[in-house]
Amino acid sequence: MTKDKIEKLIAQLTLQEKIGMIHGNGFFTTKGVERLGIPPFKTSDGPRGVRKDFENDAWKDIGLSYDYVSYLPCNTALAATWNRALAHETGKLLGKETRGRGKDMILAPGINIMRSPLCGRSFEYMGEDPYLVSEMVVPLVQGIEENDVASCVKHFALNNQETRRLDVDVEVSERALREIYLPGFEAAVRRGGAKGIMGAYNKLRGTHCCHHDDLLNNILRREWGFEGITVSDWGGVHDTKEALMNGLDMEMSVTSDFDAYYMADPLIRMIEDGEVDRKKALAKIDEKVRHILNVMNKLHMLDGERSAGGYNDYDDKAALRQTARESVVLLKNDGNILPLDRKKIRKLLVVGENANRQHAPGGGSAEIKALYEITPLLGIQMLLGGNTEVVYKPGYYNEDIGNIWANTGESENGQADSLNQDSGTAQVSSEEKTIRQREMNEKYLQEALEAAKDADAVIYVGGLTHDYDTEGQDRADMKLPYDQDRLIAELLKVRPDTVVTLVAGSPVDMSAWLADVKALVYSWYAGMEGGIALAEVLFGAYNPSGHLPETFPLSEKDCPAVVLGEFPGGDQVVYGEDIFVGYRYYDTYDVATAFPFGYGLSYTDFVMTGIRAEVIEDTAESKGVKVSFDISNIGNRAGAAVAQIYVADKCPKVKKAAKELKAFEKIYLEAGETREVTLMLEREAFTYYDEASGSFQADAGSYMLMLAKNAEEIVDITEIEFEV
Ligand code: BGC
């Protein structure tokens, strides 16, 4: 349909019909205009797959037997693969199933920066580095949108905590905003072509992000040229006039009084009462409708030649498993305890409640009604088959105290109450439950220790659950719940070779036993194939290649948001750490970490050397740097390395981080293989945001290019002179 035709369509619409298109007429849909062939616009959560269907106006699971879907690895897992192609595959499947379920927009991906390890929704996001996020979100969005559905990149912007998420006011420098918090969104829009953006609940400098003129009109539309739809977070609108004027296209919420939404009857009333300039208001409404119709047109919703989408097929399953495999991070392997040799293990003890827990149904709006979910215990059993006896002991007792999202009293679903939650307050267990937790824990601990004595090998699978990694609530600290520290320490006394595996969506404090553990593996909420992928890593059927997309600090007290800024703040939260987020802080301020950003081991060894660089003149205005190096797999099995290139300004004119990630590549090598790798650094790799001129600047001077295995392990350096 041509632009002309869209204008003609707009001209035929009544004000009422237009209003119906710009606000929810169900929890996940707007109104269509049947007489003109405009369908309703249907959305669905979310980042880990297509969420189940609810009744249109009640938070009741309809209980369909046909809304089971793929449960995808969470975004942190995806980021841990450092594999752009897998992000694309994941996006393709998400888009295909979104369309297959008859939806028009998937409320994903989530890409807020991990400012604090305590943020409850970290698992939905891609870690702490804007470059890594940008590189992963572009293919993810492109994959989604190949299926005639829109993505909805969220939450724009600065939704970096759950505590008081609905009204906390973020105070951040323009430089940190531009360098740290916005690049992922910009990449999703400019390079990924994202057709949807979701406003964040919180405020920025006094105004709610869902109707923030600077964010939505200036930055998103004027600077980045966004042509898609801006959607509010559910209940994120607080002012009719601001919503009208400041760039919001579609208001959604969690209450069923749809006509009372800010952009429904109140907007009509405002126009009728002359509280806004009528002509201006009508033009603004037309603009919103135009954005919506444009996207509908691109998705072929208006001309009927649309992709039908699909479902999880054989190839998709393989891609999901590969993503899960590549997300597993090997953190320690002293004495090469891993991989375990299945032939030598007659009796295997698996300890830990997470070995036997399914995580798909939890976490808030990222919950998934999974086709299936292979737990670690099932994955291990499947891999080992009948010749090994697998004994399972829970080891610790998970007294279900629920989280703010699940534990909602009268209502059937946490979302119904999500606007009234005193979010951020961790659930407190009752005295009775605490006593039971203690007693059961003791019993389970003894049973596990007893069983460990005569097992040939012990695998521990603990970590967090969605009572901790959850929407609506931050963690109080990084400690492992359910007294796991004690259990792990005791197990290591009985069996020093216990393999410790943690399943979680964010960093945990391991200081109680980290020095004693020899084999340590980190797995995320890795999707329906997660358990088998983990088993394959543990038993060597897959050589681990995941790398941390975020720093694992020793404790939350070391985190820059706390040391230099505020977390979680009060009415306001001041981002005093400025650009020093994640490794930018630990590195520049020389603060020890448990595991650095970019860290991950393999069962083989890689040597990377010979970094060399050359400035390339692309055009008169644009310069880039070509970086090459050699990489060899010197071990005796095939594997994949993640080569990371960090840039450091030798004489910065403004305060800069010691170094920043500006390129990476995941490289698969056979045993003994050597390869030359060449990567390009664009001009952006040398820029910083200059607040005075309001633009990104690159200063002429000497820069160091560092070839690294992770943020703390630089293996080779070269220098270049870069002239702007
Ligand atoms: C969440 C969004 C989600 C929306 C719709 C909100 O509570 O913050 O991420 O997409 O609900 O379920």
XYZ file of C-alpha atoms and ligand atoms in Angstrom:
736
model
C 0.000 0.000 0.000
C 1.387 3.393 -0.941
C 1.775 6.335 1.415
C -1.060 7.990 -0.485
C -3.394 5.144 0.273
C -2.503 5.302 3.951
C -3.319 9.014 3.963
C -6.645 8.267 2.287
C -7.362 5.680 4.946
C -6.577 8.177 7.696
C -8.911 10.696 6.067
C -11.777 8.224 6.226
C -11.354 7.403 9.908
C -13.541 9.035 12.554
C -11.961 10.411 15.702
C -13.498 7.549 17.699
C -11.990 4.996 15.348
C -8.578 6.594 15.582
C -8.785 6.656 19.364
C -9.641 2.944 19.269
C -6.395 2.282 17.429
C -4.115 4.123 19.861
C -5.053 2.440 23.133
C -5.674 -1.044 24.435
C -9.091 -2.557 24.011
C -7.930 -5.715 25.691
C -4.787 -6.393 27.673
C -2.840 -7.223 24.549
C -4.825 -5.753 21.660
C -6.175 -2.527 20.235
C -9.413 -2.040 18.303
C -9.505 -2.487 14.558
C -11.787 -0.710 12.120
C -13.632 -3.430 10.315
C -15.450 -1.252 7.793
C -12.086 -0.111 6.393
C -10.306 -3.440 6.624
C -8.030 -2.370 9.499
C -7.519 -5.314 11.863
C -6.908 -4.981 15.594
C -3.193 -4.890 16.521
C -2.352 -7.935 18.611
C 0.673 -8.098 20.870
C 2.131 -10.738 23.142
C 4.994 -11.090 25.584
C 7.804 -11.664 25.496
C 11.503 -12.222 25.478
C 11.685 -15.985 26.153
C 8.970 -17.057 23.753
C 5.349 -16.253 22.979
C 3.398 -16.016 26.206
C 0.181 -17.952 26.795
C -3.162 -16.319 26.010
C -5.170 -14.511 28.655
C -8.789 -13.522 28.554
C -9.177 -10.197 26.823
C -10.184 -8.247 29.907
C -9.313 -10.450 32.868
C -5.924 -11.737 33.959
C -7.155 -15.284 33.641
C -5.179 -17.877 31.820
C -7.655 -19.155 29.217
C -6.130 -22.571 29.660
C -5.814 -23.305 25.966
C -4.326 -26.602 24.959
C -2.805 -24.992 21.885
C -0.692 -22.129 23.147
C 2.360 -24.182 24.106
C 5.490 -22.738 22.519
C 9.264 -22.907 22.391
C 10.888 -21.807 25.595
C 13.911 -19.870 24.386
C 17.154 -19.253 26.253
C 16.804 -15.996 28.190
C 18.565 -12.977 26.712
C 21.465 -13.213 29.149
C 22.080 -16.755 27.933
C 21.912 -15.578 24.359
C 24.371 -12.773 25.073
C 26.693 -15.310 26.748
C 27.040 -17.144 23.423
C 28.650 -14.062 21.834
C 27.344 -15.562 18.623
C 25.458 -13.198 16.324
C 24.225 -16.023 14.102
C 22.508 -17.692 17.059
C 20.822 -14.404 17.950
C 19.461 -14.388 14.429
C 18.256 -17.995 14.697
C 16.604 -17.283 18.036
C 14.885 -14.227 16.573
C 13.644 -16.190 13.581
C 12.019 -18.792 15.774
C 10.480 -16.197 18.076
C 9.062 -14.299 15.111
C 7.802 -17.444 13.445
C 5.915 -18.584 16.525
C 4.608 -15.082 17.214
C 3.081 -15.031 13.774
C 2.046 -18.666 14.093
C 0.014 -17.678 17.121
C -1.655 -14.909 15.118
C 0.082 -11.995 16.832
C 1.416 -8.857 15.206
C 4.003 -7.713 17.704
C 6.214 -9.560 20.190
C 7.039 -7.558 23.314
C 10.725 -8.345 23.044
C 13.672 -8.168 23.210
C 14.553 -6.608 26.560
C 17.925 -4.898 26.460
C 18.312 -2.720 29.537
C 21.893 -2.501 30.748
C 22.804 -4.474 33.868
C 23.690 -1.553 36.121
C 23.477 -3.605 39.297
C 23.725 -7.376 39.675
C 20.660 -7.184 41.928
C 18.204 -6.060 39.260
C 15.380 -8.619 39.244
C 14.964 -8.577 35.474
C 18.629 -8.969 34.511
C 17.834 -12.386 33.068
C 15.617 -10.725 30.461
C 18.438 -8.464 29.327
C 21.846 -8.848 27.673
C 24.360 -7.839 30.288
C 26.401 -4.736 30.939
C 28.107 -3.701 27.732
C 26.472 -1.474 25.100
C 28.611 -2.842 22.275
C 27.819 -6.493 23.018
C 24.123 -5.639 23.433
C 24.097 -3.767 20.117
C 25.804 -6.565 18.231
C 23.392 -9.171 19.571
C 20.158 -7.199 19.378
C 20.479 -6.328 15.680
C 20.376 -9.913 14.326
C 17.801 -10.826 16.973
C 15.423 -8.079 15.850
C 16.073 -8.824 12.190
C 15.284 -12.496 12.779
C 12.025 -11.692 14.548
C 10.885 -9.310 11.856
C 11.543 -11.708 8.978
C 8.192 -13.201 9.810
C 5.935 -10.196 9.224
C 5.754 -9.406 12.916
C 7.086 -6.378 14.738
C 9.538 -6.571 17.573
C 9.101 -4.201 20.515
C 12.465 -3.400 22.015
C 12.122 -2.627 25.693
C 12.261 -0.777 28.062
C 13.184 2.599 26.610
C 15.042 3.680 28.691
C 16.899 3.314 31.983
C 14.667 0.638 33.454
C 17.651 -0.695 35.359
C 15.917 -1.708 38.551
C 12.596 -3.069 39.710
C 12.528 -1.221 43.011
C 9.934 1.518 42.585
C 10.026 0.855 38.900
C 6.747 2.673 38.310
C 7.866 6.044 39.570
C 11.586 6.164 40.320
C 13.177 9.217 38.732
C 16.543 8.542 37.088
C 19.188 11.237 37.192
C 21.936 10.417 34.731
C 24.455 12.469 32.776
C 23.764 12.975 29.095
C 27.088 11.324 28.361
C 26.297 8.124 30.265
C 22.835 8.072 28.699
C 24.317 8.261 25.225
C 27.333 6.011 25.718
C 25.925 3.323 27.984
C 22.138 3.203 28.064
C 21.033 4.155 24.538
C 23.385 2.461 22.034
C 21.531 -0.877 22.126
C 18.256 0.845 21.293
C 19.871 2.925 18.591
C 21.374 -0.174 16.991
C 18.036 -2.002 17.165
C 16.353 0.909 15.392
C 18.984 2.056 12.912
C 20.641 -1.215 11.972
C 17.984 -3.703 13.045
C 15.036 -1.738 11.675
C 12.947 -2.441 14.784
C 9.294 -1.593 14.203
C 8.387 -1.191 17.850
C 9.798 0.391 20.987
C 8.318 0.075 24.461
C 8.613 3.018 26.846
C 9.951 2.305 30.313
C 7.903 2.621 33.508
C 10.391 4.883 35.281
C 11.003 8.577 34.890
C 14.016 10.270 33.385
C 14.800 13.714 34.780
C 11.304 14.197 36.107
C 9.175 12.870 33.228
C 7.835 9.368 32.701
C 9.679 7.661 29.855
C 6.449 6.553 28.145
C 5.719 10.184 27.277
C 9.144 11.735 27.302
C 9.563 14.323 24.577
C 13.330 14.156 24.443
C 13.507 10.356 24.377
C 10.613 9.687 22.011
C 10.418 12.719 19.742
C 13.952 14.049 19.648
C 16.212 11.062 20.060
C 14.134 8.185 18.739
C 12.315 9.820 15.844
C 14.361 12.858 14.825
C 17.880 11.606 15.497
C 17.490 7.918 14.757
C 14.733 8.161 12.157
C 12.479 5.622 13.875
C 9.398 4.945 11.767
C 7.705 2.328 13.908
C 5.255 2.311 16.801
C 6.015 3.481 20.322
C 4.078 1.441 22.866
C 3.764 2.273 26.543
C 4.726 -0.264 29.151
C 1.570 -1.696 30.661
C 0.245 1.096 32.858
C 3.215 3.336 32.141
C 1.134 6.333 31.038
C 0.325 9.015 33.603
C -0.735 12.097 31.705
C -3.044 12.567 28.736
C -1.523 15.733 27.364
C 2.027 14.439 27.599
C 1.007 11.154 25.994
C -0.651 13.093 23.197
C 2.190 15.492 22.539
C 5.370 13.685 23.511
C 5.598 10.855 21.040
C 3.597 7.907 22.410
C 1.593 6.021 19.775
C -0.130 3.270 21.705
C -1.180 3.147 25.341
C -1.458 -0.257 26.979
C -2.252 -1.149 30.562
C -3.206 -3.881 33.004
C -6.681 -2.616 33.963
C -9.842 -3.480 32.057
C -11.411 0.006 32.066
C -10.163 0.476 28.536
C -12.258 3.565 27.768
C -10.768 5.283 30.776
C -7.166 4.954 29.549
C -5.395 8.307 29.205
C -5.449 8.114 25.435
C -9.125 7.056 25.303
C -12.129 9.047 26.632
C -9.976 11.501 28.618
C -8.239 12.497 25.392
C -11.527 13.075 23.570
C -12.793 15.079 26.534
C -9.654 17.170 26.587
C -10.146 18.073 22.957
C -13.854 18.790 23.396
C -13.233 20.947 26.456
C -10.659 22.956 24.564
C -7.858 22.098 26.965
C -5.589 21.496 24.001
C -5.399 23.180 20.649
C -7.886 21.113 18.638
C -6.028 21.288 15.349
C -2.724 20.360 16.929
C -4.285 17.518 18.877
C -5.983 16.034 15.836
C -2.737 16.276 13.881
C -0.928 14.460 16.680
C -3.558 11.712 16.728
C -3.215 11.361 12.956
C 0.536 11.020 13.376
C 0.076 8.146 15.823
C -2.411 6.416 13.542
C -0.029 6.950 10.624
C 2.779 5.209 12.516
C 0.481 2.300 13.309
C -0.860 1.977 9.765
C 2.646 2.188 8.342
C 3.749 -0.734 10.453
C 0.553 -2.657 9.664
C 1.274 -2.045 6.026
C 4.858 -3.294 6.298
C 3.606 -6.397 8.101
C 1.128 -6.958 5.263
C -1.785 -6.630 7.636
C -3.639 -4.429 5.198
C -3.127 -6.345 1.970
C -3.506 -9.955 3.045
C -0.197 -11.315 1.654
C 1.202 -12.149 5.013
C 3.516 -14.801 6.388
C 1.601 -17.455 8.293
C 4.456 -18.042 10.710
C 4.921 -21.510 12.070
C 5.969 -23.635 14.980
C 9.041 -25.297 16.453
C 10.430 -27.664 13.852
C 13.426 -30.043 13.817
C 15.900 -27.377 12.746
C 14.607 -24.959 15.354
C 15.151 -27.507 18.062
C 18.738 -27.933 16.932
C 19.296 -24.169 16.923
C 17.806 -23.883 20.386
C 20.061 -26.618 21.679
C 23.098 -25.033 20.067
C 22.272 -21.685 21.678
C 21.874 -23.358 25.049
C 25.192 -25.182 24.594
C 27.077 -22.067 23.597
C 25.646 -20.119 26.530
C 27.140 -22.372 29.209
C 30.145 -20.692 30.835
C 32.956 -22.781 32.288
C 34.303 -20.692 35.160
C 36.800 -23.043 36.816
C 38.324 -26.359 35.872
C 41.310 -26.979 38.137
C 43.043 -30.277 37.411
C 40.804 -30.771 34.376
C 38.092 -32.423 36.425
C 35.768 -31.682 33.561
C 34.657 -33.132 31.294
C 33.514 -36.108 33.307
C 34.121 -39.485 31.744
C 30.820 -41.319 31.609
C 32.525 -44.667 31.145
C 34.174 -44.350 34.534
C 31.016 -43.423 36.397
C 28.847 -46.267 37.571
C 27.026 -44.254 40.179
C 26.475 -40.527 39.790
C 25.032 -38.328 42.496
C 23.185 -35.202 41.411
C 22.467 -32.757 44.240
C 20.449 -29.552 44.175
C 16.875 -28.526 43.653
C 17.645 -26.680 40.428
C 18.630 -29.991 38.859
C 14.998 -30.947 38.959
C 13.221 -27.604 38.540
C 11.548 -26.166 35.481
C 11.951 -22.406 35.167
C 9.806 -21.625 32.125
C 6.635 -20.748 34.040
C 8.257 -18.055 36.207
C 9.745 -14.587 36.168
C 6.732 -12.361 35.501
C 5.690 -11.362 32.001
C 8.560 -13.460 30.619
C 6.789 -16.649 31.769
C 6.436 -19.377 29.169
C 4.046 -22.261 28.700
C 6.774 -24.472 27.319
C 6.268 -27.320 24.875
C 8.695 -29.049 27.208
C 11.670 -28.188 29.363
C 14.539 -30.574 29.829
C 15.876 -30.074 33.332
C 19.566 -30.728 34.110
C 18.607 -33.975 35.862
C 16.660 -35.201 32.856
C 19.410 -34.053 30.503
C 22.040 -35.957 32.485
C 19.884 -39.073 32.593
C 19.201 -38.832 28.859
C 22.864 -38.462 28.058
C 24.143 -41.205 30.335
C 21.545 -43.813 29.502
C 21.151 -47.031 31.396
C 24.694 -47.947 32.333
C 25.028 -45.304 34.994
C 22.925 -45.177 38.099
C 21.844 -41.578 38.657
C 20.933 -40.833 42.264
C 19.195 -37.541 42.926
C 19.109 -35.665 46.248
C 17.584 -32.182 46.455
C 20.260 -31.124 48.991
C 18.396 -27.987 50.033
C 14.764 -27.272 50.605
C 13.017 -24.597 48.608
C 10.219 -23.423 50.851
C 8.093 -21.633 48.304
C 7.581 -18.168 49.739
C 6.729 -16.881 46.301
C 7.727 -13.558 44.857
C 5.979 -10.274 44.479
C 4.730 -11.341 41.071
C 3.291 -14.725 41.963
C 2.239 -14.084 45.508
C -0.634 -11.734 44.854
C -3.360 -12.673 47.263
C -6.765 -12.591 45.612
C -5.871 -12.169 41.970
C -4.982 -14.999 39.684
C -2.016 -13.292 38.098
C 0.566 -10.891 39.446
C 0.120 -8.564 36.553
C -3.347 -7.572 37.743
C -1.774 -6.022 40.821
C 1.407 -4.845 39.208
C 0.466 -1.168 39.356
C -0.239 -1.323 43.075
C 2.805 -3.299 44.077
C 5.223 -1.869 46.509
C 7.825 -3.250 44.189
C 11.320 -3.947 45.276
C 10.474 -5.372 48.657
C 11.658 -8.923 48.871
C 9.130 -11.385 50.241
C 9.500 -12.188 53.891
C 8.938 -15.712 54.982
C 6.618 -16.452 57.880
C 8.123 -17.807 61.082
C 6.489 -21.158 60.513
C 7.930 -21.414 57.008
C 11.360 -20.344 58.201
C 11.390 -23.110 60.807
C 10.284 -25.691 58.264
C 12.878 -24.430 55.791
C 15.605 -24.861 58.421
C 14.506 -28.324 59.482
C 14.065 -29.634 55.971
C 17.331 -28.098 54.838
C 19.192 -29.920 57.591
C 17.582 -33.231 56.656
C 18.270 -32.770 52.930
C 21.848 -31.705 53.614
C 22.584 -34.845 55.623
C 21.000 -37.068 52.968
C 23.117 -35.472 50.248
C 26.345 -35.772 52.241
C 25.618 -39.391 53.000
C 24.931 -40.205 49.365
C 28.106 -38.397 48.269
C 30.304 -40.859 50.115
C 29.886 -43.791 47.765
C 29.192 -42.009 44.472
C 31.773 -42.106 41.682
C 31.114 -38.459 40.906
C 28.990 -35.641 42.325
C 27.345 -32.886 40.327
C 25.738 -30.026 42.205
C 23.028 -27.990 40.439
C 21.888 -24.996 42.478
C 21.605 -21.267 41.893
C 18.544 -19.048 41.779
C 14.924 -19.401 40.795
C 12.346 -16.954 39.524
C 11.505 -16.138 43.120
C 14.720 -14.123 42.854
C 15.262 -13.443 39.161
C 11.905 -11.819 38.655
C 9.966 -8.891 37.383
C 8.751 -6.462 40.041
C 11.453 -7.114 42.604
C 15.198 -6.715 42.991
C 17.315 -9.039 45.087
C 18.383 -7.818 48.505
C 21.896 -9.218 48.059
C 23.866 -11.616 45.879
C 23.797 -14.505 48.365
C 22.617 -17.892 47.227
C 19.264 -18.639 48.874
C 18.268 -21.742 50.897
C 21.599 -21.951 52.701
C 23.291 -23.284 49.592
C 26.672 -21.863 50.630
C 26.776 -24.217 53.576
C 25.681 -27.200 51.514
C 28.270 -26.541 48.799
C 31.036 -26.056 51.387
C 30.065 -29.307 53.157
C 29.846 -31.234 49.904
C 33.299 -30.004 48.913
C 34.651 -31.300 52.225
C 33.295 -34.780 51.561
C 33.990 -34.652 47.836
C 36.569 -32.029 46.805
C 35.959 -32.958 43.171
C 32.263 -32.019 43.326
C 31.309 -30.255 40.112
C 29.372 -27.131 41.050
C 26.846 -25.937 38.512
C 24.743 -22.843 39.008
C 21.586 -22.064 37.085
C 20.606 -18.409 37.417
C 19.915 -15.233 35.519
C 22.321 -12.942 37.314
C 25.583 -13.021 39.293
C 25.717 -14.629 42.726
C 28.196 -14.329 45.583
C 30.420 -17.402 45.617
C 33.014 -16.210 48.108
C 32.068 -18.798 50.776
C 33.451 -21.690 48.692
C 34.988 -20.289 45.491
C 38.571 -20.971 46.560
C 37.740 -24.615 47.303
C 35.745 -25.580 44.256
C 37.681 -27.102 41.391
C 35.058 -27.347 38.676
C 32.509 -24.569 38.349
C 29.974 -24.154 35.556
C 27.442 -21.392 35.048
C 24.261 -21.957 33.158
C 21.409 -19.507 32.667
C 17.721 -20.095 32.176
C 18.730 -21.707 28.954
C 15.428 -22.687 27.397
C 13.709 -25.983 26.711
C 16.933 -27.725 25.651
C 18.930 -26.238 28.528
C 19.267 -29.418 30.607
C 20.624 -31.546 27.817
C 23.003 -28.769 26.715
C 24.385 -28.549 30.227
C 24.795 -32.331 30.412
C 26.650 -32.292 27.085
C 29.092 -29.754 28.460
C 29.625 -31.640 31.720
C 30.345 -34.926 29.941
C 32.342 -33.416 27.094
C 29.899 -33.979 24.246
C 30.146 -30.229 23.734
C 33.223 -28.128 24.436
C 32.079 -25.022 26.375
C 32.366 -21.674 24.615
C 30.152 -19.291 26.607
C 31.581 -16.054 27.992
C 30.128 -13.785 30.646
C 28.184 -10.834 29.234
C 28.541 -9.126 32.606
C 31.073 -8.861 35.389
C 30.589 -11.190 38.338
C 31.605 -8.943 41.244
C 32.778 -10.412 44.517
C 29.838 -8.800 46.249
C 27.036 -6.396 45.396
C 28.763 -3.930 47.704
C 31.561 -3.555 45.120
C 29.170 -2.553 42.398
C 29.765 0.968 40.975
C 26.063 1.792 41.197
C 26.505 1.497 44.982
C 30.070 2.751 45.428
C 29.854 5.806 43.172
C 26.132 6.164 42.650
C 22.933 5.007 44.264
C 21.093 1.735 44.107
C 18.174 1.450 44.409
C 17.783 5.103 45.484
C 14.510 6.552 46.728
C 12.130 8.840 44.841
C 15.136 9.540 42.729
C 18.120 7.420 41.810
C 21.342 9.179 40.894
C 23.623 7.339 38.472
C 26.721 8.834 40.076
C 28.978 6.194 38.553
C 28.304 7.890 35.214
C 29.910 5.918 32.358
C 31.712 3.612 34.784
C 29.276 0.725 34.526
C 30.397 -2.902 34.755
C 33.982 -3.585 33.658
C 34.437 0.084 32.796
C 34.462 0.584 36.562
C 36.225 -2.544 37.874
C 38.936 -2.086 35.292
C 39.506 1.680 35.590
C 39.313 1.718 39.388
C 41.254 -1.515 39.765
C 38.641 -3.376 41.789
C 38.967 -7.153 42.071
C 36.111 -9.259 40.684
C 35.076 -12.882 41.058
C 35.048 -13.273 37.263
C 35.544 -10.494 34.742
C 33.357 -9.487 31.845
C 34.000 -11.669 28.818
C 35.368 -14.565 30.879
C 34.881 -18.200 29.903
C 37.071 -21.307 29.710
C 37.204 -24.162 27.236
C 38.368 -27.783 27.337
C 41.021 -26.777 24.822
C 43.527 -23.899 24.808
C 43.775 -21.010 22.405
C 46.726 -18.792 21.682
C 46.070 -15.401 20.123
C 49.013 -13.297 18.933
C 50.315 -10.882 16.353
C 47.775 -8.120 16.599
C 48.292 -5.586 13.809
C 46.199 -2.652 12.722
C 45.838 -0.391 9.762
C 43.805 2.779 9.347
C 41.518 2.499 6.349
C 40.023 5.483 4.597
C 36.547 4.411 3.558
C 35.354 7.695 2.232
C 36.436 11.272 2.812
C 34.320 11.455 6.007
C 34.672 8.002 7.360
C 37.694 6.161 8.614
C 38.018 2.800 10.171
C 40.710 0.518 11.476
C 41.382 -2.959 10.205
C 42.650 -5.229 12.978
C 44.165 -8.624 12.325
C 45.621 -11.316 14.540
C 46.349 -15.021 14.516
C 44.580 -17.549 16.632
C 45.540 -21.184 17.194
C 43.859 -24.028 18.963
C 46.816 -25.670 20.697
C 44.806 -28.274 22.572
C 43.696 -31.667 21.411
C 40.037 -31.056 20.758
C 37.972 -28.707 18.617
C 36.452 -25.662 20.255
C 35.375 -22.061 19.902
C 37.139 -19.006 21.307
C 35.787 -15.497 21.695
C 38.448 -12.994 20.643
C 37.761 -9.587 22.143
C 39.219 -6.266 20.995
C 39.274 -3.437 23.513
C 40.226 0.145 22.648
C 42.083 2.428 25.058
C 42.781 6.103 24.466
C 46.397 6.772 25.524
C 45.934 10.461 26.345
C 42.225 11.068 26.764
C 41.048 14.668 26.741
C 38.070 13.709 28.891
C 37.762 11.057 31.574
C 37.427 7.693 29.891
C 37.249 4.075 30.928
C 40.595 2.259 30.909
C 39.372 0.364 27.872
C 36.165 -0.484 26.052
C 35.046 -3.468 24.016
C 34.768 -2.445 20.381
C 34.934 -5.694 18.407
C 34.648 -9.433 18.997
C 34.400 -12.630 17.061
C 33.563 -16.166 18.005
C 35.981 -18.435 16.202
C 35.606 -22.188 15.858
C 38.871 -24.086 15.397
C 39.726 -27.737 14.974
C 42.456 -29.132 17.224
C 45.797 -27.810 15.999
C 44.209 -25.325 13.591
C 45.538 -21.775 13.155
C 43.712 -18.952 11.440
C 44.180 -15.310 10.640
C 41.227 -13.215 11.735
C 40.462 -9.712 10.545
C 37.932 -7.411 12.168
C 36.921 -3.854 11.362
C 36.645 -1.037 13.862
C 34.483 1.776 12.598
C 35.029 5.386 13.561
C 32.486 4.911 16.403
C 35.017 2.710 18.167
C 37.033 5.841 18.939
C 34.272 8.236 19.904
C 32.851 9.534 23.157
C 29.832 11.712 23.727
C 30.760 15.355 24.060
C 28.080 17.096 26.108
C 29.132 20.582 25.014
C 28.551 19.970 21.336
C 25.844 17.362 21.860
C 27.549 14.891 19.545
C 29.936 11.943 19.424
C 33.548 13.061 18.951
C 36.700 11.210 18.028
C 39.870 12.920 19.142
C 43.024 12.534 17.117
C 45.774 10.742 18.995
C 47.284 7.393 19.957
C 45.045 4.497 20.770
C 45.919 1.074 22.056
C 44.113 -1.875 20.546
C 44.079 -4.774 22.937
C 43.488 -8.351 21.952
C 41.977 -10.064 24.954
C 40.400 -13.247 26.248
C 38.302 -11.242 28.702
C 38.341 -7.789 30.274
C 41.180 -8.767 32.620
C 43.295 -10.915 30.328
C 44.960 -8.978 27.540
C 47.169 -11.144 25.379
C 48.541 -8.690 22.823
C 48.547 -4.948 22.178
C 49.197 -2.698 19.221
C 49.023 1.049 18.848
C 47.654 3.287 16.159
C 47.577 6.972 15.456
C 44.044 7.932 14.668
C 43.320 11.207 12.965
C 39.746 12.298 12.878
C 6.347 -5.462 31.679
C 6.599 -5.517 30.177
C 5.600 -6.431 29.537
C 4.207 -5.908 29.822
C 3.090 -6.712 29.197
C 4.905 -5.177 32.020
O 4.662 -5.505 33.328
O 7.189 -4.504 32.266
O 7.913 -5.947 29.929
O 5.826 -6.533 28.168
O 4.009 -5.911 31.228
O 2.918 -7.922 29.832
